[in-house]
Amino acid sequence: MSTLQHRRAVAGDLAAIIQLLADDELGSAREDPSSPPDPRYVDAFAAIDADPNQLLAVLVDSADVVIGCLQLSFIPGLSRLGLWRGQIESVRVAGSRRGEGLGRAMFEWAIAECRRRGCGLVQLTTDKRRPEAREFYEALGFVASHEGMKLIL
Amino acid sequence: MSTLQHRRAVAGDLAAIIQLLADDELGSAREDPSSPPDPRYVDAFAAIDADPNQLLAVLVDSADVVIGCLQLSFIPGLSRLGLWRGQIESVRVAGSRRGEGLGRAMFEWAIAECRRRGCGLVQLTTDKRRPEAREFYEALGFVASHEGMKLIL
């Protein structure tokens, strides 16, 4: 773990991040890992990178190879006395590096980032088809108090 | 309905919006409707207003009295081919105006705004202590496919 580090993603990480998103039971049907990246990914990266309330982060090894990714959104809101929320999305660890506790390390880093940004709450939604993910989040202290509802347009 | 309209919230709406947030079974314990507004609300309003990916909206009657509110967050992301998400939060209708279908009208307006902004998905989380809210969202086409997990910091 000591040689791994989290850093903000740069454009050169995009292909590696897309590979991570596609290397997933649910993601494989939804993503396109072809090279060069689909322009929709390039546009999305630019939008994330330009938004000071978005933080796309990668976990890299000592050779700066991307082995994990996640996106943090810092959301201002009026509810709960003007509470800022940190929202975690698109978390992936490389298949070759699973089982080493890297997911937990990434979440601990992400939660610390949320604290640093003044958030009073961290939230995420997890697909009900991944019951083991829910248990992982509960071990980190998350409570499944809400239904996560989606409407595809 | 014809005399009602949605518009972007302005600073002068803040007290009315806080009243709406506090006039709620769960919100009454979490909000402070005292006047002038707690500085934390004032700061949160400024942060929302300054962020082009946040839209705090109010529903007003023909006299421009606030009778509903909601917050939309437009979130860029890489997942699902660079899909933008619209996220709906803090939806309230004035107690005196419940039962008129205003909640449904507000959601239809919000979903249309998400389409207009190019979102491919609209999402929200709803507290499991509000089963009737889940049914309301399902009637609008939302699917409770995810667990909504929260971690209070």
Coordinates of C-alpha atoms in Angstrom, one line a residue:
Chain A
M1 CA 0.0 0.0 0.0
S2 CA 2.8 2.4 0.8
T3 CA 3.9 2.8 -2.8
L4 CA 0.3 3.5 -4.0
Q5 CA -1.1 7.0 -4.2
H6 CA -4.3 8.8 -5.1
R7 CA -4.2 11.7 -7.5
R8 CA -6.5 13.8 -9.6
A9 CA -7.0 12.2 -13.0
V10 CA -5.5 13.9 -16.1
A11 CA -6.5 13.5 -19.7
G12 CA -3.8 10.9 -20.3
D13 CA -5.6 8.6 -17.7
L14 CA -8.8 8.5 -19.7
A15 CA -8.2 5.3 -21.6
A16 CA -7.2 3.4 -18.5
I17 CA -10.2 4.7 -16.6
I18 CA -12.6 3.6 -19.3
Q19 CA -10.9 0.1 -19.3
L20 CA -11.7 -0.1 -15.5
L21 CA -15.3 1.0 -16.0
A22 CA -15.7 -1.6 -18.7
D23 CA -14.1 -4.4 -16.8
D24 CA -17.1 -5.0 -14.6
E25 CA -20.1 -7.3 -14.7
L26 CA -22.6 -4.5 -15.2
G27 CA -20.2 -2.1 -16.9
S28 CA -19.2 -4.4 -19.7
A29 CA -22.6 -4.0 -21.4
R30 CA -22.7 -0.2 -20.9
E31 CA -19.2 0.9 -21.8
D32 CA -17.0 1.0 -24.9
P33 CA -13.3 0.4 -24.2
S34 CA -12.2 0.9 -27.8
S35 CA -9.2 3.1 -28.6
P36 CA -9.1 6.0 -29.2
P37 CA -11.8 6.8 -26.6
D38 CA -15.3 7.5 -27.9
P39 CA -15.7 11.3 -28.1
R40 CA -18.5 11.2 -25.6
Y41 CA -16.0 10.1 -23.0
V42 CA -13.6 12.9 -24.0
D43 CA -16.4 15.4 -23.7
A44 CA -17.4 14.0 -20.3
F45 CA -13.8 14.1 -19.0
A46 CA -13.6 17.8 -20.1
A47 CA -16.8 18.6 -18.3
I48 CA -15.7 16.9 -15.1
D49 CA -12.2 18.5 -15.2
A50 CA -13.7 22.0 -15.7
D51 CA -16.1 21.7 -12.8
P52 CA -14.5 22.6 -9.4
N53 CA -17.1 20.6 -7.6
Q54 CA -16.1 17.4 -9.4
L55 CA -13.0 15.3 -8.6
L56 CA -12.2 12.4 -10.8
A57 CA -9.4 10.5 -9.0
V58 CA -7.2 7.6 -9.8
L59 CA -5.2 5.2 -7.6
V60 CA -1.8 4.6 -9.1
D61 CA 1.1 2.2 -8.3
S62 CA 4.7 3.2 -8.0
A63 CA 5.1 3.2 -11.8
D64 CA 2.0 5.6 -12.1
V65 CA -0.1 2.8 -13.6
V66 CA -3.8 3.4 -12.9
I67 CA -5.2 0.5 -10.8
G68 CA -8.3 2.2 -9.5
C69 CA -10.7 5.1 -10.1
L70 CA -13.6 7.0 -8.5
Q71 CA -15.5 10.2 -9.0
L72 CA -16.4 12.5 -6.2
S73 CA -19.1 15.2 -6.6
F74 CA -19.3 18.0 -4.0
I75 CA -22.9 19.1 -3.9
P76 CA -24.1 22.3 -2.1
G77 CA -27.6 22.1 -0.8
L78 CA -30.0 24.0 1.5
S79 CA -31.4 20.9 3.3
R80 CA -30.0 19.9 6.7
L81 CA -28.9 23.5 7.5
G82 CA -27.1 24.1 4.3
L83 CA -25.2 20.8 4.3
W84 CA -22.6 20.0 1.6
R85 CA -22.8 16.4 0.4
G86 CA -20.0 14.4 -1.0
Q87 CA -21.2 11.8 -3.6
I88 CA -19.2 8.9 -4.7
E89 CA -19.7 7.3 -8.1
S90 CA -17.9 5.0 -10.6
V91 CA -15.6 3.3 -8.2
R92 CA -13.5 0.5 -9.7
V93 CA -10.4 -1.4 -8.8
A94 CA -8.4 -3.3 -11.5
G95 CA -9.3 -6.9 -11.7
S96 CA -5.7 -7.9 -11.2
R97 CA -5.5 -6.0 -7.9
R98 CA -8.8 -7.1 -6.3
G99 CA -8.6 -8.7 -2.8
E100 CA -5.9 -6.4 -1.5
G101 CA -8.1 -4.0 0.3
L102 CA -7.6 -1.3 -2.3
G103 CA -11.3 -0.5 -2.6
R104 CA -11.4 0.1 1.2
A105 CA -8.4 2.3 0.9
M106 CA -9.9 4.3 -1.9
F107 CA -13.1 4.8 0.1
E108 CA -11.2 6.0 3.1
W109 CA -9.3 8.5 1.0
A110 CA -12.6 9.6 -0.6
I111 CA -14.3 10.1 2.7
A112 CA -11.3 12.1 4.0
E113 CA -11.5 14.3 0.9
C114 CA -15.2 14.9 1.6
R115 CA -14.3 16.0 5.2
R116 CA -11.6 18.2 3.9
R117 CA -14.1 19.9 1.6
G118 CA -16.5 20.5 4.5
C119 CA -19.1 17.9 3.6
G120 CA -21.4 16.7 6.4
L121 CA -22.6 13.7 4.6
V122 CA -21.3 11.2 2.1
Q123 CA -23.7 9.3 -0.2
L124 CA -23.7 6.8 -2.9
T125 CA -26.1 4.4 -4.6
T126 CA -25.3 0.8 -5.2
D127 CA -27.1 -1.5 -7.6
K128 CA -29.3 -4.1 -5.7
R129 CA -27.8 -6.7 -8.0
R130 CA -24.5 -6.3 -6.1
P131 CA -25.4 -7.4 -2.5
E132 CA -21.8 -7.9 -1.6
A133 CA -21.2 -4.2 -2.4
R134 CA -23.8 -3.1 0.1
E135 CA -22.1 -5.2 2.8
F136 CA -18.8 -3.5 1.9
Y137 CA -20.3 -0.1 2.2
E138 CA -22.0 -1.0 5.5
A139 CA -18.7 -2.1 6.9
L140 CA -17.5 1.4 6.1
G141 CA -20.3 2.9 8.1
F142 CA -22.8 3.7 5.3
V143 CA -26.5 3.0 6.1
A144 CA -29.0 1.9 3.5
S145 CA -31.6 4.3 4.7
H146 CA -32.8 5.3 1.2
E147 CA -34.1 3.8 -2.0
G148 CA -31.9 4.8 -4.9
M149 CA -34.3 5.5 -7.8
K150 CA -33.3 6.0 -11.5
L151 CA -35.2 7.1 -14.5
I152 CA -33.6 6.5 -17.9
L153 CA -34.4 9.2 -20.3
Chain B
M1 CA -52.3 25.2 -12.7
S2 CA -52.2 27.7 -15.6
T3 CA -51.3 30.6 -13.3
L4 CA -48.4 28.7 -11.6
Q5 CA -44.9 28.8 -12.9
H6 CA -41.4 27.5 -12.2
R7 CA -38.5 29.8 -12.0
R8 CA -34.9 29.9 -10.7
A9 CA -34.8 30.8 -7.0
V10 CA -33.4 34.2 -6.1
A11 CA -32.0 35.3 -2.7
G12 CA -35.3 36.8 -1.7
D13 CA -36.9 33.3 -1.9
L14 CA -34.6 31.9 0.7
A15 CA -36.8 32.3 3.8
A16 CA -39.8 30.8 2.0
I17 CA -37.7 27.8 0.8
I18 CA -36.4 27.2 4.3
Q19 CA -40.0 27.3 5.6
L20 CA -40.9 24.6 3.0
L21 CA -38.0 22.4 4.0
A22 CA -38.9 22.7 7.7
D23 CA -42.6 22.0 7.1
D24 CA -42.1 18.3 6.8
E25 CA -42.2 15.2 9.1
L26 CA -38.4 14.5 8.7
G27 CA -37.3 18.1 8.0
S28 CA -38.8 19.6 11.1
A29 CA -36.1 18.0 13.2
R30 CA -33.3 19.0 10.8
E31 CA -34.0 22.6 9.8
D32 CA -34.2 26.0 11.5
P33 CA -36.9 28.2 10.0
S34 CA -36.0 31.2 12.2
S35 CA -35.7 34.6 10.7
P36 CA -33.3 36.0 9.5
P37 CA -32.0 32.8 8.0
D38 CA -29.1 31.0 9.7
P39 CA -25.9 32.1 7.9
R40 CA -25.3 28.5 6.9
Y41 CA -28.4 28.7 4.7
V42 CA -27.2 32.0 3.2
D43 CA -23.8 30.5 2.4
A44 CA -25.4 27.4 0.9
F45 CA -27.6 29.5 -1.3
A46 CA -24.6 31.5 -2.5
A47 CA -22.8 28.2 -3.4
I48 CA -25.7 26.8 -5.3
D49 CA -26.4 30.1 -7.1
A50 CA -22.7 30.3 -8.2
D51 CA -22.5 26.8 -9.6
P52 CA -23.8 26.5 -13.2
N53 CA -24.5 22.8 -12.6
Q54 CA -27.0 23.5 -9.8
L55 CA -30.5 24.8 -10.3
L56 CA -32.6 25.7 -7.3
A57 CA -36.1 26.2 -8.5
V58 CA -39.3 27.4 -7.0
L59 CA -42.9 27.0 -8.0
V60 CA -44.8 30.2 -7.6
D61 CA -48.4 31.2 -7.8
S62 CA -49.8 34.2 -9.7
A63 CA -48.8 36.6 -6.9
D64 CA -45.2 35.1 -7.0
V65 CA -45.7 33.4 -3.6
V66 CA -43.5 30.4 -3.3
I67 CA -45.5 27.2 -3.0
G68 CA -42.9 24.6 -3.9
C69 CA -39.2 24.1 -4.3
L70 CA -36.7 21.6 -5.6
Q71 CA -33.0 21.4 -6.4
L72 CA -31.5 20.0 -9.6
S73 CA -27.9 19.0 -9.8
F74 CA -26.5 18.3 -13.3
I75 CA -23.6 15.9 -12.9
P76 CA -21.1 15.0 -15.6
G77 CA -19.7 11.5 -15.4
L78 CA -17.7 9.0 -17.4
S79 CA -19.9 5.9 -16.7
R80 CA -22.4 4.8 -19.3
L81 CA -20.5 6.4 -22.2
G82 CA -20.1 9.8 -20.6
L83 CA -23.7 10.2 -19.4
W84 CA -24.8 13.3 -17.7
R85 CA -27.1 12.7 -14.7
G86 CA -29.8 15.0 -13.4
Q87 CA -30.2 14.6 -9.6
I88 CA -33.3 15.8 -7.8
E89 CA -33.1 16.8 -4.1
S90 CA -35.1 18.7 -1.5
V91 CA -38.5 18.7 -3.2
R92 CA -41.3 20.2 -1.2
V93 CA -44.8 21.5 -1.8
A94 CA -46.5 23.9 0.7
G95 CA -48.8 22.1 3.1
S96 CA -51.7 24.3 2.1
R97 CA -51.3 23.2 -1.5
R98 CA -50.9 19.5 -1.2
G99 CA -53.3 17.2 -3.0
E100 CA -53.5 19.4 -6.2
G101 CA -51.0 17.4 -8.2
L102 CA -48.3 20.1 -7.8
G103 CA -45.6 17.6 -6.8
R104 CA -46.2 15.7 -10.0
A105 CA -46.1 18.9 -12.1
M106 CA -42.8 19.9 -10.4
F107 CA -41.3 16.6 -11.3
E108 CA -42.4 16.7 -14.8
W109 CA -40.9 20.2 -15.1
A110 CA -37.7 18.9 -13.5
I111 CA -37.4 15.9 -15.8
A112 CA -37.9 18.2 -18.8
E113 CA -35.1 20.4 -17.6
C114 CA -32.9 17.4 -17.3
R115 CA -33.6 16.4 -20.9
R116 CA -33.0 20.0 -22.0
R117 CA -29.6 19.9 -20.3
G118 CA -28.7 16.7 -22.1
C119 CA -29.0 14.3 -19.2
G120 CA -29.6 10.6 -20.0
L121 CA -30.7 9.6 -16.6
V122 CA -32.5 11.3 -13.7
Q123 CA -31.9 10.0 -10.2
L124 CA -33.0 10.7 -6.6
T125 CA -32.9 8.9 -3.3
T126 CA -36.0 8.7 -1.1
D127 CA -36.0 7.9 2.6
K128 CA -37.4 4.4 3.2
R129 CA -39.5 5.9 6.0
R130 CA -41.6 7.4 3.2
P131 CA -43.1 4.4 1.4
E132 CA -45.8 6.6 -0.3
A133 CA -43.0 8.7 -1.8
R134 CA -41.5 5.7 -3.5
E135 CA -44.9 4.9 -5.0
F136 CA -45.2 8.4 -6.3
Y137 CA -41.8 8.2 -8.0
E138 CA -42.6 4.8 -9.4
A139 CA -45.7 6.3 -11.0
L140 CA -43.4 8.8 -12.7
G141 CA -41.3 6.0 -14.1
F142 CA -38.5 5.8 -11.6
V143 CA -37.2 2.3 -10.7
A144 CA -35.9 1.5 -7.2
S145 CA -33.0 -0.4 -8.6
H146 CA -30.4 0.9 -6.1
E147 CA -29.8 1.2 -2.4
G148 CA -29.3 4.8 -1.4
M149 CA -26.5 4.7 1.2
K150 CA -25.6 7.6 3.5
L151 CA -22.7 8.2 5.9
I152 CA -23.0 11.1 8.3
L153 CA -19.6 12.7 9.0

